[in-house]
Short mmCIF file of C-alpha atoms in Angstrom, two decimals:
data_model
loop_
_atom_site.label_atom_id
_atom_site.label_comp_id
_atom_site.label_asym_id
_atom_site.label_seq_id
_atom_site.Cartn_x
_atom_site.Cartn_y
_atom_site.Cartn_z
CA GLU A 1 -7.08 -14.11 -5.25
CA ALA A 2 -9.84 -14.14 -2.64
CA GLY A 3 -9.12 -12.33 0.60
CA VAL A 4 -9.47 -13.44 4.20
CA ALA A 5 -13.13 -14.18 4.91
CA GLN A 6 -14.69 -13.62 8.32
CA SER A 7 -18.19 -14.09 9.67
CA PRO A 8 -20.35 -12.79 11.13
CA ARG A 9 -19.66 -9.09 10.54
CA TYR A 10 -21.52 -8.00 13.65
CA LYS A 11 -22.68 -9.73 16.81
CA ILE A 12 -24.51 -8.44 19.88
CA ILE A 13 -24.78 -10.73 22.89
CA GLU A 14 -25.52 -10.45 26.58
CA LYS A 15 -22.77 -10.97 29.12
CA ARG A 16 -22.23 -14.57 30.14
CA GLN A 17 -23.45 -15.81 26.76
CA SER A 18 -21.17 -17.59 24.32
CA VAL A 19 -20.18 -16.56 20.81
CA ALA A 20 -18.10 -17.97 17.97
CA PHE A 21 -16.32 -16.32 15.06
CA TRP A 22 -15.17 -17.97 11.86
CA CYS A 23 -12.21 -17.21 9.60
CA ASN A 24 -11.14 -18.62 6.25
CA PRO A 25 -7.61 -17.47 5.29
CA ILE A 26 -6.16 -16.97 1.85
CA SER A 27 -5.74 -20.29 0.13
CA GLY A 28 -2.37 -21.83 0.88
CA HIS A 29 -1.48 -19.49 3.73
CA ALA A 30 -0.04 -21.65 6.48
CA THR A 31 -0.03 -18.98 9.20
CA LEU A 32 -3.25 -17.65 10.71
CA TYR A 33 -3.66 -15.02 13.41
CA TRP A 34 -6.53 -13.80 15.56
CA TYR A 35 -6.27 -10.23 16.84
CA GLN A 36 -8.48 -8.28 19.24
CA GLN A 37 -8.90 -4.55 18.62
CA ILE A 38 -10.54 -2.54 21.37
CA LEU A 39 -11.87 0.87 20.34
CA GLY A 40 -9.07 3.42 20.10
CA GLN A 41 -6.33 0.80 20.38
CA GLY A 42 -4.15 -1.07 17.93
CA PRO A 43 -4.85 -4.76 17.32
CA LYS A 44 -3.45 -7.16 19.91
CA LEU A 45 -2.54 -10.76 19.09
CA LEU A 46 -4.70 -13.40 20.73
CA ILE A 47 -3.41 -16.55 19.03
CA GLN A 48 -1.23 -17.60 16.12
CA PHE A 49 -1.47 -20.90 14.23
CA GLN A 50 1.04 -22.51 11.93
CA ASN A 51 -0.99 -25.00 9.90
CA ASN A 52 -3.13 -26.63 12.62
CA GLY A 53 -0.64 -26.14 15.46
CA VAL A 54 -0.57 -23.26 17.96
CA VAL A 55 2.56 -21.10 17.76
CA ASP A 56 1.68 -18.40 20.28
CA ASP A 57 -1.33 -18.16 22.59
CA SER A 58 0.37 -16.31 25.43
CA GLN A 59 -2.13 -13.44 25.37
CA LEU A 60 -5.25 -15.55 24.98
CA PRO A 61 -7.48 -15.50 28.12
CA LYS A 62 -7.73 -19.24 28.23
CA ASP A 63 -10.35 -19.33 30.97
CA ARG A 64 -12.90 -17.98 28.50
CA PHE A 65 -11.38 -17.91 25.02
CA SER A 66 -10.60 -20.91 22.84
CA ALA A 67 -9.58 -21.32 19.22
CA GLU A 68 -9.01 -24.15 16.83
CA ARG A 69 -7.79 -24.62 13.30
CA LEU A 70 -8.74 -28.10 12.27
CA LYS A 71 -7.16 -29.40 9.06
CA GLY A 72 -4.94 -26.32 8.92
CA VAL A 73 -7.38 -24.24 6.89
CA ASP A 74 -10.26 -22.30 8.45
CA SER A 75 -10.39 -21.38 12.12
CA THR A 76 -12.93 -20.69 14.85
CA LEU A 77 -12.52 -18.40 17.85
CA LYS A 78 -14.94 -18.87 20.75
CA ILE A 79 -15.70 -16.85 23.85
CA GLN A 80 -17.56 -18.50 26.73
CA PRO A 81 -18.75 -16.80 28.86
CA ALA A 82 -18.46 -13.30 27.42
CA LYS A 83 -17.72 -10.25 29.57
CA LEU A 84 -18.43 -6.60 28.88
CA GLU A 85 -14.72 -5.95 28.29
CA ASP A 86 -14.73 -8.41 25.40
CA SER A 87 -16.53 -5.82 23.28
CA ALA A 88 -14.10 -5.28 20.41
CA VAL A 89 -13.40 -6.02 16.79
CA TYR A 90 -11.94 -9.46 16.23
CA LEU A 91 -9.64 -9.56 13.24
CA CYS A 92 -8.29 -12.58 11.45
CA ALA A 93 -5.15 -12.39 9.32
CA SER A 94 -3.02 -14.80 7.34
CA SER A 95 0.46 -14.84 5.91
CA SER A 96 2.71 -17.20 4.02
CA PRO A 97 6.36 -16.55 4.87
CA ASP A 98 7.18 -20.08 3.76
CA ARG A 99 6.32 -18.96 0.23
CA GLY A 100 8.35 -15.77 0.54
CA GLU A 101 5.26 -13.63 1.14
CA TYR A 102 6.10 -11.40 4.04
CA GLY A 103 2.97 -9.27 4.17
CA TYR A 104 -0.12 -9.94 6.25
CA THR A 105 -3.65 -9.90 4.85
CA PHE A 106 -6.48 -9.03 7.21
CA GLY A 107 -10.15 -9.83 7.01
CA SER A 108 -12.88 -7.23 7.57
CA GLY A 109 -13.32 -8.30 11.17
CA THR A 110 -16.23 -9.18 13.45
CA ARG A 111 -17.52 -6.39 15.67
CA LEU A 112 -18.68 -7.85 18.98
CA THR A 113 -20.81 -5.89 21.41
CA VAL A 114 -21.44 -7.42 24.84
CA VAL A 115 -24.33 -5.82 26.75
CA LYS B 1 9.19 -5.76 25.56
CA GLN B 2 8.62 -4.12 22.20
CA GLU B 3 6.42 -1.03 22.25
CA VAL B 4 5.20 0.90 19.24
CA THR B 5 4.19 4.56 19.54
CA GLN B 6 2.50 6.69 16.92
CA ILE B 7 2.46 10.46 16.94
CA PRO B 8 0.25 12.38 16.55
CA ALA B 9 -2.84 10.50 17.68
CA ALA B 10 -5.01 12.64 15.41
CA LEU B 11 -4.35 15.04 12.57
CA SER B 12 -6.59 17.36 10.55
CA VAL B 13 -5.33 18.97 7.36
CA PRO B 14 -6.82 20.75 4.34
CA GLU B 15 -6.86 18.98 1.01
CA GLY B 16 -3.64 19.21 -0.95
CA GLU B 17 -1.30 19.40 2.01
CA ASN B 18 1.71 17.10 2.35
CA LEU B 19 1.91 15.38 5.72
CA VAL B 20 4.05 13.05 7.80
CA LEU B 21 2.94 10.40 10.25
CA ASN B 22 5.45 9.16 12.79
CA CYS B 23 6.06 5.73 14.29
CA SER B 24 8.68 4.76 16.86
CA PHE B 25 9.58 1.38 18.33
CA THR B 26 11.66 0.53 21.37
CA ASP B 27 13.54 -2.56 20.15
CA SER B 28 15.48 -2.08 16.92
CA ALA B 29 15.75 -5.84 16.30
CA ILE B 30 12.80 -5.97 13.93
CA TYR B 31 12.34 -8.17 10.88
CA ASN B 32 10.12 -5.73 9.01
CA LEU B 33 7.71 -2.86 9.49
CA GLN B 34 4.33 -2.47 7.88
CA TRP B 35 1.95 0.47 7.50
CA PHE B 36 -1.79 -0.22 7.37
CA ARG B 37 -4.87 1.85 6.71
CA GLN B 38 -8.13 1.24 8.57
CA ASP B 39 -11.42 2.81 7.53
CA PRO B 40 -14.17 3.11 10.16
CA GLY B 41 -15.79 -0.25 10.82
CA LYS B 42 -13.47 -2.02 8.41
CA GLY B 43 -10.47 -4.31 8.54
CA LEU B 44 -6.87 -3.36 7.83
CA THR B 45 -5.50 -2.68 4.37
CA SER B 46 -1.77 -3.06 3.88
CA LEU B 47 -0.12 0.04 2.43
CA LEU B 48 3.61 -0.52 2.54
CA LEU B 49 6.00 -3.12 3.93
CA ILE B 50 9.64 -2.30 4.61
CA GLN B 51 12.12 -5.09 5.27
CA SER B 52 14.72 -4.38 7.96
CA SER B 53 17.43 -4.13 5.29
CA GLN B 54 15.54 -1.46 3.36
CA ARG B 55 15.43 2.29 3.93
CA GLU B 56 12.20 3.17 2.19
CA GLN B 57 9.29 2.01 0.08
CA THR B 58 7.04 4.00 -2.23
CA SER B 59 3.56 3.43 -3.59
CA GLY B 60 1.89 6.23 -5.49
CA ARG B 61 1.57 9.24 -3.20
CA LEU B 62 2.82 7.27 -0.20
CA ASN B 63 6.42 6.97 0.92
CA ALA B 64 7.52 5.10 4.02
CA SER B 65 11.00 5.34 5.47
CA LEU B 66 12.71 3.21 8.08
CA ASP B 67 15.62 4.07 10.37
CA LYS B 68 16.07 0.86 12.27
CA SER B 69 18.97 2.02 14.40
CA SER B 70 16.99 4.93 15.83
CA GLY B 71 13.75 2.95 16.02
CA ARG B 72 11.76 5.23 13.75
CA SER B 73 9.60 5.11 10.67
CA THR B 74 7.67 7.82 8.87
CA LEU B 75 4.79 7.66 6.43
CA TYR B 76 4.75 10.59 4.02
CA ILE B 77 1.52 11.33 2.18
CA ALA B 78 1.81 13.77 -0.71
CA ALA B 79 -1.00 16.01 -1.90
CA SER B 80 -3.55 14.68 0.58
CA GLN B 81 -7.15 14.06 -0.52
CA PRO B 82 -10.41 13.64 1.43
CA GLY B 83 -10.31 9.96 0.49
CA ASP B 84 -7.13 9.61 2.56
CA SER B 85 -9.17 10.16 5.72
CA ALA B 86 -8.71 7.03 7.84
CA THR B 87 -6.69 5.65 10.72
CA TYR B 88 -3.11 4.72 9.86
CA LEU B 89 -1.47 1.95 11.87
CA CYS B 90 2.20 1.09 12.12
CA ALA B 91 3.23 -2.45 13.04
CA VAL B 92 6.55 -4.21 13.53
CA ASN B 93 7.42 -7.84 13.08
CA LEU B 94 10.02 -9.18 15.51
CA GLY B 95 12.49 -11.91 14.95
CA GLN B 96 11.57 -13.66 11.75
CA ALA B 97 8.96 -13.75 9.06
CA GLY B 98 5.67 -15.17 10.24
CA THR B 99 5.83 -13.92 13.81
CA ALA B 100 2.95 -11.79 14.98
CA LEU B 101 2.79 -8.05 14.43
CA ILE B 102 2.97 -5.53 17.27
CA PHE B 103 0.86 -2.48 16.54
CA GLY B 104 0.80 1.13 17.57
CA LYS B 105 -2.49 2.80 18.48
CA GLY B 106 -2.68 4.58 15.16
CA THR B 107 -3.01 8.11 13.83
CA THR B 108 -6.49 9.21 12.78
CA LEU B 109 -6.24 11.49 9.75
CA SER B 110 -8.97 13.82 8.56
CA VAL B 111 -8.53 15.63 5.24
CA SER B 112 -11.04 18.39 4.56
CA SER B 113 -12.05 19.59 1.11
#
Protein backbone atom coordinates (compact mmCIF):
# COMPACT_ATOMS: atom_id res chain seq x y z
CA GLU A 1 0.00 0.00 0.00
CA ALA A 2 1.45 3.36 -1.00
CA GLY A 3 1.92 5.89 1.77
CA VAL A 4 0.87 9.51 2.03
CA ALA A 5 2.61 11.50 -0.69
CA GLN A 6 3.62 15.13 -0.23
CA SER A 7 5.38 17.63 -2.44
CA PRO A 8 7.58 19.54 -2.56
CA ARG A 9 9.97 18.25 0.11
CA TYR A 10 11.60 21.64 0.62
CA LYS A 11 10.67 25.20 -0.22
CA ILE A 12 12.43 28.50 0.42
CA ILE A 13 10.52 31.72 -0.23
CA GLU A 14 10.75 35.36 0.70
CA LYS A 15 8.25 36.87 3.09
CA ARG A 16 5.08 38.14 1.46
CA GLN A 17 5.37 35.56 -1.32
CA SER A 18 2.86 32.77 -1.77
CA VAL A 19 3.43 29.02 -1.61
CA ALA A 20 1.38 25.87 -2.09
CA PHE A 21 1.81 22.34 -0.80
CA TRP A 22 0.23 19.19 -2.18
CA CYS A 23 -0.84 15.98 -0.45
CA ASN A 24 -2.17 12.69 -1.78
CA PRO A 25 -3.49 10.46 1.04
CA ILE A 26 -3.63 6.70 1.18
CA SER A 27 -6.17 5.40 -1.29
CA GLY A 28 -9.62 5.18 0.25
CA HIS A 29 -8.81 7.21 3.35
CA ALA A 30 -11.71 9.59 3.85
CA THR A 31 -10.08 11.75 6.52
CA LEU A 32 -7.17 14.06 5.72
CA TYR A 33 -5.28 16.36 8.07
CA TRP A 34 -2.76 19.17 7.65
CA TYR A 35 -0.44 19.78 10.59
CA GLN A 36 2.16 22.50 11.17
CA GLN A 37 5.30 21.55 13.12
CA ILE A 38 7.52 24.39 14.25
CA LEU A 39 11.07 23.42 15.21
CA GLY A 40 11.17 21.90 18.70
CA GLN A 41 7.38 21.59 18.94
CA GLY A 42 4.88 18.83 18.37
CA PRO A 43 2.66 19.01 15.29
CA LYS A 44 -0.38 21.28 15.55
CA LEU A 45 -3.55 20.70 13.54
CA LEU A 46 -4.32 23.31 10.91
CA ILE A 47 -7.30 21.72 9.16
CA GLN A 48 -9.14 18.42 8.96
CA PHE A 49 -11.20 17.19 6.01
CA GLN A 50 -13.76 14.42 5.88
CA ASN A 51 -14.02 13.55 2.19
CA ASN A 52 -14.19 17.03 0.60
CA GLY A 53 -15.81 18.77 3.57
CA VAL A 54 -14.03 20.68 6.35
CA VAL A 55 -14.44 19.15 9.81
CA ASP A 56 -12.16 21.43 11.83
CA ASP A 57 -10.31 24.56 10.73
CA SER A 58 -10.40 26.38 14.05
CA GLN A 59 -6.61 26.78 14.21
CA LEU A 60 -6.10 27.75 10.58
CA PRO A 61 -5.01 31.42 10.17
CA LYS A 62 -7.65 32.11 7.60
CA ASP A 63 -6.35 35.56 6.70
CA ARG A 64 -3.36 33.93 5.01
CA PHE A 65 -3.86 30.17 4.91
CA SER A 66 -6.33 28.28 2.73
CA ALA A 67 -6.85 24.62 1.93
CA GLU A 68 -9.03 22.58 -0.34
CA ARG A 69 -9.73 18.96 -1.03
CA LEU A 70 -11.57 18.79 -4.29
CA LYS A 71 -13.17 15.44 -5.15
CA GLY A 72 -12.30 14.14 -1.68
CA VAL A 73 -8.90 12.79 -2.68
CA ASP A 74 -5.77 14.95 -2.83
CA SER A 75 -5.47 18.28 -1.07
CA THR A 76 -3.63 21.59 -1.42
CA LEU A 77 -2.57 23.94 1.37
CA LYS A 78 -1.71 27.52 0.41
CA ILE A 79 -0.10 30.39 2.27
CA GLN A 80 -0.48 33.91 0.91
CA PRO A 81 1.30 36.08 1.93
CA ALA A 82 3.91 34.16 3.92
CA LYS A 83 5.42 35.49 7.14
CA LEU A 84 8.70 34.59 8.80
CA GLU A 85 6.84 32.71 11.54
CA ASP A 86 5.36 30.36 8.95
CA SER A 87 8.75 28.63 8.70
CA ALA A 88 7.92 25.07 9.73
CA VAL A 89 7.38 21.55 8.48
CA TYR A 90 3.92 21.02 7.04
CA LEU A 91 2.72 17.47 7.52
CA CYS A 92 -0.18 15.76 5.85
CA ALA A 93 -1.83 12.69 7.38
CA SER A 94 -4.76 10.46 6.59
CA SER A 95 -6.88 7.96 8.43
CA SER A 96 -9.88 5.76 7.78
CA PRO A 97 -11.89 5.24 10.97
CA ASP A 98 -14.92 4.41 8.84
CA ARG A 99 -13.07 1.26 7.79
CA GLY A 100 -12.06 0.43 11.35
CA GLU A 101 -8.52 1.74 10.85
CA TYR A 102 -7.77 3.86 13.86
CA GLY A 103 -4.15 4.74 13.17
CA TYR A 104 -2.90 7.80 11.35
CA THR A 105 -0.38 7.68 8.51
CA PHE A 106 1.82 10.71 7.96
CA GLY A 107 3.65 11.88 4.88
CA SER A 108 7.30 12.96 4.91
CA GLY A 109 6.33 16.60 5.14
CA THR A 110 7.29 19.82 3.37
CA ARG A 111 9.93 21.95 5.06
CA LEU A 112 9.19 25.63 4.46
CA THR A 113 11.73 28.34 5.11
CA VAL A 114 10.57 31.95 4.86
CA VAL A 115 13.41 34.48 4.59
CA LYS B 1 -8.31 22.10 26.95
CA GLN B 2 -6.29 18.93 26.49
CA GLU B 3 -2.55 19.31 27.03
CA VAL B 4 0.07 16.64 26.44
CA THR B 5 3.42 16.76 28.24
CA GLN B 6 6.45 14.60 27.59
CA ILE B 7 9.29 14.12 30.03
CA PRO B 8 12.22 14.24 29.65
CA ALA B 9 12.69 16.59 26.71
CA ALA B 10 15.99 14.90 25.86
CA LEU B 11 17.71 11.71 26.91
CA SER B 12 21.16 10.27 26.22
CA VAL B 13 21.94 6.65 27.04
CA PRO B 14 24.63 4.10 26.15
CA GLU B 15 23.76 1.25 23.84
CA GLY B 16 22.07 -1.70 25.51
CA GLU B 17 20.31 0.25 28.23
CA ASN B 18 16.58 -0.13 28.88
CA LEU B 19 14.74 3.18 29.04
CA VAL B 20 11.34 4.71 29.68
CA LEU B 21 9.78 7.74 28.04
CA ASN B 22 6.88 9.43 29.80
CA CYS B 23 3.74 11.08 28.49
CA SER B 24 0.98 12.73 30.50
CA PHE B 25 -2.32 14.26 29.41
CA THR B 26 -4.70 16.50 31.30
CA ASP B 27 -8.07 15.16 30.15
CA SER B 28 -8.58 11.43 30.68
CA ALA B 29 -11.48 11.28 28.20
CA ILE B 30 -9.35 10.07 25.31
CA TYR B 31 -10.30 7.68 22.52
CA ASN B 32 -6.80 6.36 21.97
CA LEU B 33 -3.14 7.23 22.38
CA GLN B 34 -0.43 6.81 19.79
CA TRP B 35 3.36 6.86 19.96
CA PHE B 36 5.31 8.08 16.93
CA ARG B 37 8.95 8.22 15.96
CA GLN B 38 10.39 11.14 13.99
CA ASP B 39 13.84 11.06 12.44
CA PRO B 40 15.54 14.39 11.66
CA GLY B 41 14.00 16.01 8.60
CA LYS B 42 11.46 13.23 8.19
CA GLY B 43 7.78 12.65 8.78
CA LEU B 44 6.22 10.65 11.59
CA THR B 45 6.28 6.87 11.79
CA SER B 46 3.62 5.21 13.91
CA LEU B 47 5.03 2.88 16.55
CA LEU B 48 2.17 1.80 18.76
CA LEU B 49 -1.51 2.65 19.15
CA ILE B 50 -3.37 1.95 22.39
CA GLN B 51 -7.15 2.12 22.48
CA SER B 52 -8.66 3.65 25.62
CA SER B 53 -9.91 0.22 26.70
CA GLN B 54 -6.44 -1.30 26.51
CA ARG B 55 -3.64 -1.25 29.07
CA GLU B 56 -0.64 -1.91 26.87
CA GLN B 57 0.65 -2.74 23.42
CA THR B 58 3.90 -4.40 22.41
CA SER B 59 5.92 -4.42 19.21
CA GLY B 60 9.34 -6.01 19.25
CA ARG B 61 11.51 -4.18 21.78
CA LEU B 62 8.84 -1.54 22.37
CA ASN B 63 6.12 -1.67 24.99
CA ALA B 64 3.62 1.11 25.58
CA SER B 65 1.33 1.26 28.58
CA LEU B 66 -1.70 3.41 29.24
CA ASP B 67 -3.25 4.44 32.55
CA LYS B 68 -6.18 6.51 31.41
CA SER B 69 -7.48 7.35 34.86
CA SER B 70 -4.20 8.96 35.90
CA GLY B 71 -3.58 10.49 32.47
CA ARG B 72 -0.29 8.73 31.85
CA SER B 73 1.42 6.61 29.25
CA THR B 74 4.94 5.21 29.10
CA LEU B 75 7.00 3.92 26.21
CA TYR B 76 9.52 1.29 27.27
CA ILE B 77 12.42 0.56 24.94
CA ALA B 78 14.42 -2.56 25.74
CA ALA B 79 18.08 -3.03 24.89
CA SER B 80 18.44 0.32 23.14
CA GLN B 81 20.46 0.59 19.92
CA PRO B 82 22.03 3.56 18.10
CA GLY B 83 19.34 3.15 15.45
CA ASP B 84 16.74 4.06 18.08
CA SER B 85 18.08 7.62 18.13
CA ALA B 86 15.18 9.87 17.12
CA THR B 87 12.46 12.06 18.57
CA TYR B 88 9.54 10.18 20.10
CA LEU B 89 6.15 11.88 20.09
CA CYS B 90 3.08 10.99 22.10
CA ALA B 91 -0.36 11.98 20.81
CA VAL B 92 -3.90 11.57 22.08
CA ASN B 93 -7.12 11.35 20.15
CA LEU B 94 -10.12 12.92 21.87
CA GLY B 95 -13.71 11.94 21.57
CA GLN B 96 -14.00 9.51 18.72
CA ALA B 97 -12.03 7.89 15.98
CA GLY B 98 -11.08 10.29 13.22
CA THR B 99 -10.71 13.39 15.36
CA ALA B 100 -7.39 15.16 15.20
CA LEU B 101 -4.42 14.19 17.34
CA ILE B 102 -3.02 16.44 20.06
CA PHE B 103 0.73 16.05 20.37
CA GLY B 104 3.33 16.54 23.04
CA LYS B 105 6.61 18.26 22.20
CA GLY B 106 8.48 14.99 22.10
CA THR B 107 11.50 13.38 23.73
CA THR B 108 14.73 13.42 21.74
CA LEU B 109 16.65 10.21 22.35
CA SER B 110 20.32 9.69 21.62
CA VAL B 111 21.81 6.21 21.97
CA SER B 112 25.60 6.04 21.83
CA SER B 113 27.59 3.00 20.76
